[in-house]
């Protein structure tokens, strides 16, 4: 009994406690957008930008160094695949074809010029494993967690206020205020975040505009980038999960 009580208060190896939450996603799925939305709502007196966000909702690996906000709960960010010690997880998911399109653009200046999009899809050398493996690891691991919420990037695009409300309820925030939700949605809109990036920059970002983090902010942009051959590569490796998640009805796309 004493050990159980102690465990409630002692951080484990990740630094998380029972009441901590982690916003998890495969890279380029909308993680930063969700962090901005949550931080703008919870900390209205803070100036949320690409620098302060790392203190307000820090990467979990840096949780020992950064004193994250405690009130009303501690929230972290991670791109890790499944970990049962994260306990309370908000999992952000996006169509894998848009994810890879976004990821490739993001890395373009950091990978060899001759590493094509086709190479990028068939070889995970420059990316964090496969999108589908990441997603499956989380949706199949939910029973081991205390609580789990899936947020779709595409739903944020169609009903951002509704999705933020759902997230805040999951975080057990009481007395939700519509105006405050609306203000948070506006402060975290594509246009607002793009302006913040242009004005204040991001840590470790190159000056080059091609390195822009807030890039297109759309769903379905993949169609402008995938050749027939690239579609086939994706389908063979990961198409099944696209169907399982409801992004396609079958493999005929
Ligand atoms: P695109 O490159 O397709 O535009 P992550 O934060 O997980 O790395 O995700 C980055 C992706 O989310 C980028 O996708 C980025 O533009 C998009 N994004 C970030 N903030 C957004 C917002 N407020 N509205 C729409 N998309 C946003």
Short mmCIF file of C-alpha atoms and ligand atoms in Angstrom, two decimals:
data_model
loop_
_atom_site.label_atom_id
_atom_site.label_comp_id
_atom_site.label_asym_id
_atom_site.label_seq_id
_atom_site.Cartn_x
_atom_site.Cartn_y
_atom_site.Cartn_z
CA UNK A 1 0.00 0.00 0.00
CA UNK A 2 2.77 2.40 1.02
CA UNK A 3 4.61 1.64 -2.23
CA UNK A 4 1.44 2.26 -4.25
CA UNK A 5 0.90 5.62 -2.57
CA UNK A 6 4.49 6.59 -3.14
CA UNK A 7 4.23 5.72 -6.81
CA UNK A 8 1.38 8.19 -7.18
CA UNK A 9 3.73 11.04 -6.40
CA UNK A 10 7.11 9.92 -7.62
CA UNK A 11 8.01 10.69 -11.22
CA UNK A 12 8.97 7.58 -13.17
CA UNK A 13 11.77 7.41 -15.69
CA UNK A 14 10.01 9.71 -18.17
CA UNK A 15 9.41 12.32 -15.51
CA UNK A 16 5.63 11.96 -15.85
CA UNK A 17 3.28 11.67 -12.90
CA UNK A 18 -0.16 10.10 -12.78
CA UNK A 19 -1.88 13.38 -13.68
CA UNK A 20 0.48 14.36 -16.48
CA UNK A 21 -0.60 14.40 -20.11
CA UNK A 22 1.43 13.91 -23.26
CA UNK A 23 0.53 15.22 -26.72
CA UNK A 24 1.93 12.53 -28.99
CA UNK A 25 2.16 12.21 -32.76
CA UNK A 26 4.26 11.06 -35.65
CA UNK A 27 6.15 14.16 -36.91
CA UNK A 28 4.19 16.58 -39.14
CA UNK A 29 0.77 15.50 -37.92
CA UNK A 30 -0.24 18.80 -36.29
CA UNK A 31 1.39 18.40 -32.87
CA UNK A 32 2.54 22.03 -32.68
CA UNK A 33 -0.91 23.30 -33.61
CA UNK A 34 -2.49 21.32 -30.75
CA UNK A 35 0.17 22.60 -28.33
CA UNK A 36 -0.52 26.20 -29.37
CA UNK A 37 -4.28 25.72 -28.95
CA UNK A 38 -3.94 24.21 -25.48
CA UNK A 39 -1.27 26.69 -24.31
CA UNK A 40 -3.26 29.69 -25.58
CA UNK A 41 -6.29 28.51 -23.62
CA UNK A 42 -4.56 27.47 -20.40
CA UNK A 43 -2.06 30.33 -20.18
CA UNK A 44 -3.85 33.46 -21.50
CA UNK A 45 -1.29 35.74 -19.84
CA UNK A 46 1.63 34.21 -21.72
CA UNK A 47 2.80 35.16 -25.20
CA UNK A 48 2.65 31.78 -26.91
CA UNK A 49 5.18 31.54 -29.74
CA UNK A 50 7.68 29.04 -31.16
CA UNK A 51 10.12 29.79 -28.33
CA UNK A 52 7.84 29.93 -25.30
CA UNK A 53 5.92 26.81 -26.36
CA UNK A 54 8.99 24.72 -25.45
CA UNK A 55 8.64 25.87 -21.86
CA UNK A 56 4.85 25.80 -21.62
CA UNK A 57 4.44 22.35 -23.19
CA UNK A 58 7.97 20.94 -23.35
CA UNK A 59 9.32 17.93 -25.17
CA UNK A 60 9.13 15.10 -22.68
CA UNK A 61 12.81 14.27 -23.02
CA UNK A 62 13.69 17.72 -21.70
CA UNK A 63 11.22 17.55 -18.82
CA UNK A 64 13.94 17.21 -16.23
CA UNK A 65 15.61 20.42 -17.34
CA UNK A 66 12.56 22.55 -17.99
CA UNK A 67 10.21 23.39 -15.19
CA UNK A 68 6.95 22.94 -17.03
CA UNK A 69 3.75 24.64 -15.90
CA UNK A 70 2.05 22.75 -13.12
CA UNK A 71 -1.29 24.47 -13.02
CA UNK A 72 -3.82 23.05 -13.83
CA UNK A 73 -1.85 20.01 -15.02
CA UNK A 74 1.52 19.27 -16.60
CA UNK A 75 1.46 18.69 -20.33
CA UNK A 76 4.31 17.44 -22.49
CA UNK A 77 4.94 16.74 -26.15
CA UNK A 78 6.47 13.67 -27.75
CA UNK A 79 6.99 11.95 -31.09
CA UNK A 80 7.71 8.63 -29.44
CA UNK A 81 5.99 5.45 -30.56
CA UNK A 82 3.99 3.58 -27.92
CA UNK A 83 5.05 3.91 -24.26
CA UNK A 84 2.77 2.70 -21.51
CA UNK A 85 4.44 5.02 -18.99
CA UNK A 86 2.96 8.09 -20.71
CA UNK A 87 -0.40 7.17 -19.12
CA UNK A 88 -2.64 10.05 -20.35
CA UNK A 89 -2.20 10.60 -24.06
CA UNK A 90 -3.65 12.95 -26.66
CA UNK A 91 -2.75 11.29 -29.95
CA UNK A 92 -2.76 13.56 -33.01
CA UNK A 93 -3.25 11.70 -36.27
CA UNK A 94 -3.22 12.91 -39.89
CA UNK A 95 -3.52 11.27 -43.31
CA UNK A 96 -0.12 9.60 -43.78
CA UNK A 97 0.19 10.85 -47.36
CA UNK A 98 -0.09 14.47 -46.19
CA UNK A 99 2.28 13.70 -43.33
CA UNK A 100 5.00 12.45 -45.69
CA UNK A 101 4.44 15.36 -48.08
CA UNK A 102 4.88 17.79 -45.19
CA UNK A 103 7.84 15.85 -43.74
CA UNK A 104 9.69 15.78 -47.06
CA UNK A 105 9.28 19.53 -47.55
CA UNK A 106 10.42 20.14 -44.01
CA UNK A 107 13.58 18.06 -44.50
CA UNK A 108 14.35 19.15 -48.03
CA UNK A 109 17.24 21.40 -47.01
CA UNK A 110 18.62 18.83 -44.61
CA UNK A 111 18.81 15.74 -46.83
CA UNK A 112 20.95 15.13 -49.95
CA UNK A 113 19.61 16.80 -53.13
CA UNK A 114 19.43 13.46 -54.92
CA UNK A 115 17.28 11.85 -52.19
CA UNK A 116 13.95 12.03 -54.01
CA UNK A 117 10.42 11.87 -52.60
CA UNK A 118 10.28 8.32 -53.96
CA UNK A 119 13.43 7.46 -51.96
CA UNK A 120 11.91 9.14 -48.92
CA UNK A 121 8.79 6.98 -49.15
CA UNK A 122 10.59 3.69 -49.64
CA UNK A 123 13.51 4.25 -47.28
CA UNK A 124 13.04 5.40 -43.68
CA UNK A 125 16.65 6.56 -43.35
CA UNK A 126 15.78 10.25 -43.03
CA UNK A 127 12.49 9.90 -41.21
CA UNK A 128 11.29 8.53 -37.90
CA UNK A 129 10.24 5.03 -38.98
CA UNK A 130 6.95 4.45 -40.78
CA UNK A 131 3.88 6.60 -40.12
CA UNK A 132 1.61 3.52 -40.00
CA UNK A 133 3.79 1.67 -37.47
CA UNK A 134 3.65 4.70 -35.18
CA UNK A 135 -0.13 5.04 -35.46
CA UNK A 136 -0.76 1.32 -34.94
CA UNK A 137 1.56 1.19 -31.93
CA UNK A 138 -0.66 3.77 -30.22
CA UNK A 139 -4.13 2.67 -31.25
CA UNK A 140 -3.35 -0.89 -30.27
CA UNK A 141 -1.76 0.11 -26.98
CA UNK A 142 -4.63 2.10 -25.48
CA UNK A 143 -5.65 -0.52 -22.92
CA UNK A 144 -2.36 -0.10 -21.10
CA UNK A 145 -2.93 3.64 -20.66
CA UNK A 146 -5.05 5.48 -18.09
CA UNK A 147 -6.68 7.65 -20.72
CA UNK A 148 -6.37 8.18 -24.46
CA UNK A 149 -7.86 10.72 -26.88
CA UNK A 150 -7.45 10.72 -30.66
CA UNK A 151 -7.47 14.12 -32.39
CA UNK A 152 -7.51 14.22 -36.17
CA UNK A 153 -5.69 17.03 -37.97
CA UNK A 154 -8.53 17.05 -40.52
CA UNK A 155 -11.11 17.65 -37.75
CA UNK A 156 -9.06 20.56 -36.45
CA UNK A 157 -9.34 22.08 -39.92
CA UNK A 158 -13.14 21.73 -40.04
CA UNK A 159 -14.09 22.44 -36.41
CA UNK A 160 -11.13 23.75 -34.45
CA UNK A 161 -13.20 25.19 -31.57
CA UNK A 162 -15.11 21.91 -31.17
CA UNK A 163 -11.90 19.91 -31.13
CA UNK A 164 -10.25 22.26 -28.63
CA UNK A 165 -13.29 21.90 -26.38
CA UNK A 166 -13.00 18.09 -26.61
CA UNK A 167 -9.29 18.29 -25.72
CA UNK A 168 -9.92 20.60 -22.75
CA UNK A 169 -12.63 18.29 -21.43
CA UNK A 170 -10.20 15.39 -21.72
CA UNK A 171 -7.70 17.45 -19.70
CA UNK A 172 -10.46 17.79 -17.13
CA UNK A 173 -10.53 21.60 -17.31
CA UNK A 174 -13.69 22.87 -15.68
CA UNK A 175 -15.81 25.94 -16.50
CA UNK A 176 -14.90 26.09 -20.18
CA UNK A 177 -15.39 29.56 -21.62
CA UNK A 178 -16.54 29.91 -25.23
CA UNK A 179 -14.89 33.30 -25.75
CA UNK A 180 -11.59 32.05 -24.42
CA UNK A 181 -11.81 29.02 -26.73
CA UNK A 182 -12.50 31.30 -29.68
CA UNK A 183 -9.57 33.57 -28.78
CA UNK A 184 -7.28 30.52 -28.52
CA UNK A 185 -8.42 29.25 -31.92
CA UNK A 186 -7.66 32.65 -33.47
CA UNK A 187 -4.29 32.99 -31.76
CA UNK A 188 -3.39 29.49 -33.05
CA UNK A 189 -4.75 29.87 -36.57
CA UNK A 190 -2.57 29.13 -39.57
CA UNK A 191 -2.26 32.87 -40.31
CA UNK A 192 -1.41 33.81 -36.72
CA UNK A 193 1.19 31.07 -36.41
CA UNK A 194 2.71 31.93 -39.78
CA UNK A 195 3.03 35.60 -38.71
CA UNK A 196 4.64 34.53 -35.43
CA UNK A 197 7.12 32.36 -37.29
CA UNK A 198 8.00 35.19 -39.68
CA UNK A 199 8.29 37.81 -36.92
CA UNK A 200 9.89 35.89 -34.08
CA UNK A 201 11.31 32.80 -35.79
CA UNK A 202 11.81 29.36 -34.30
CA UNK A 203 14.67 27.89 -32.27
CA UNK A 204 17.30 26.30 -34.57
CA UNK A 205 15.48 27.41 -37.71
CA UNK A 206 17.42 28.41 -40.77
CA UNK A 207 16.76 31.87 -42.16
CA UNK A 208 15.81 30.41 -45.53
CA UNK A 209 12.05 30.69 -46.15
CA UNK A 210 12.08 27.22 -47.74
CA UNK A 211 12.60 25.92 -44.22
CA UNK A 212 9.23 27.34 -43.18
CA UNK A 213 7.49 25.24 -40.54
CA UNK A 214 4.00 26.65 -41.04
CA UNK A 215 3.89 25.63 -44.69
CA UNK A 216 0.49 24.88 -46.25
CA UNK A 217 -1.87 23.79 -43.50
CA UNK A 218 -4.24 21.82 -45.72
CA UNK A 219 -5.60 18.33 -46.05
CA UNK A 220 -5.21 16.47 -49.34
CA UNK A 221 -2.09 18.32 -50.54
CA UNK A 222 -0.53 14.88 -51.14
CA UNK A 223 -2.39 14.63 -54.44
CA UNK A 224 -0.13 17.34 -55.88
CA UNK A 225 3.01 15.43 -54.94
CA UNK A 226 2.47 11.69 -55.38
CA UNK A 227 3.24 10.11 -58.77
CA UNK A 228 1.57 6.79 -59.68
CA UNK A 229 4.74 4.99 -58.62
CA UNK A 230 4.86 6.81 -55.28
CA UNK A 231 1.20 5.99 -54.65
CA UNK A 232 2.01 2.32 -55.24
CA UNK A 233 4.95 2.42 -52.79
CA UNK A 234 2.80 4.00 -50.09
CA UNK A 235 -0.10 1.63 -50.74
CA UNK A 236 2.06 -1.46 -50.45
CA UNK A 237 3.79 -0.33 -47.27
CA UNK A 238 1.05 1.54 -45.43
CA UNK A 239 -2.18 1.64 -47.46
CA UNK A 240 -3.98 -0.77 -45.17
CA UNK A 241 -3.72 1.60 -42.19
CA UNK A 242 -5.10 4.46 -44.29
CA UNK A 243 -8.23 2.34 -44.81
CA UNK A 244 -8.32 1.22 -41.17
CA UNK A 245 -8.32 4.86 -40.07
CA UNK A 246 -11.08 5.74 -42.53
CA UNK A 247 -9.00 7.99 -44.80
CA UNK A 248 -9.89 5.76 -47.77
CA UNK A 249 -12.65 3.20 -48.25
CA UNK A 250 -10.38 0.71 -49.98
CA UNK A 251 -7.06 0.43 -51.80
CA UNK A 252 -8.43 1.88 -55.07
CA UNK A 253 -7.30 5.46 -54.83
P1 LIG B 1 2.13 21.26 -43.70
O1 LIG B 1 3.59 21.11 -43.93
O2 LIG B 1 1.32 20.27 -44.48
O3 LIG B 1 1.62 22.64 -43.89
P2 LIG B 1 3.87 19.11 -36.57
O4 LIG B 1 3.70 20.27 -35.68
O5 LIG B 1 3.28 17.85 -36.01
O6 LIG B 1 5.29 18.93 -37.02
O7 LIG B 1 2.99 19.40 -37.90
C1 LIG B 1 3.36 20.40 -38.86
C2 LIG B 1 2.24 20.51 -39.86
O8 LIG B 1 1.11 21.10 -39.22
C3 LIG B 1 2.60 21.41 -41.05
O9 LIG B 1 1.86 20.88 -42.16
C4 LIG B 1 2.05 22.74 -40.56
O10 LIG B 1 1.84 23.70 -41.57
C5 LIG B 1 0.73 22.28 -39.95
N1 LIG B 1 0.17 23.28 -39.04
C6 LIG B 1 0.74 23.85 -37.97
N2 LIG B 1 -0.05 24.78 -37.44
C7 LIG B 1 -1.18 24.80 -38.20
C8 LIG B 1 -2.40 25.56 -38.15
N3 LIG B 1 -2.61 26.50 -37.24
N4 LIG B 1 -3.34 25.30 -39.09
C9 LIG B 1 -3.15 24.35 -40.03
N5 LIG B 1 -2.02 23.61 -40.13
C10 LIG B 1 -1.05 23.84 -39.23
#
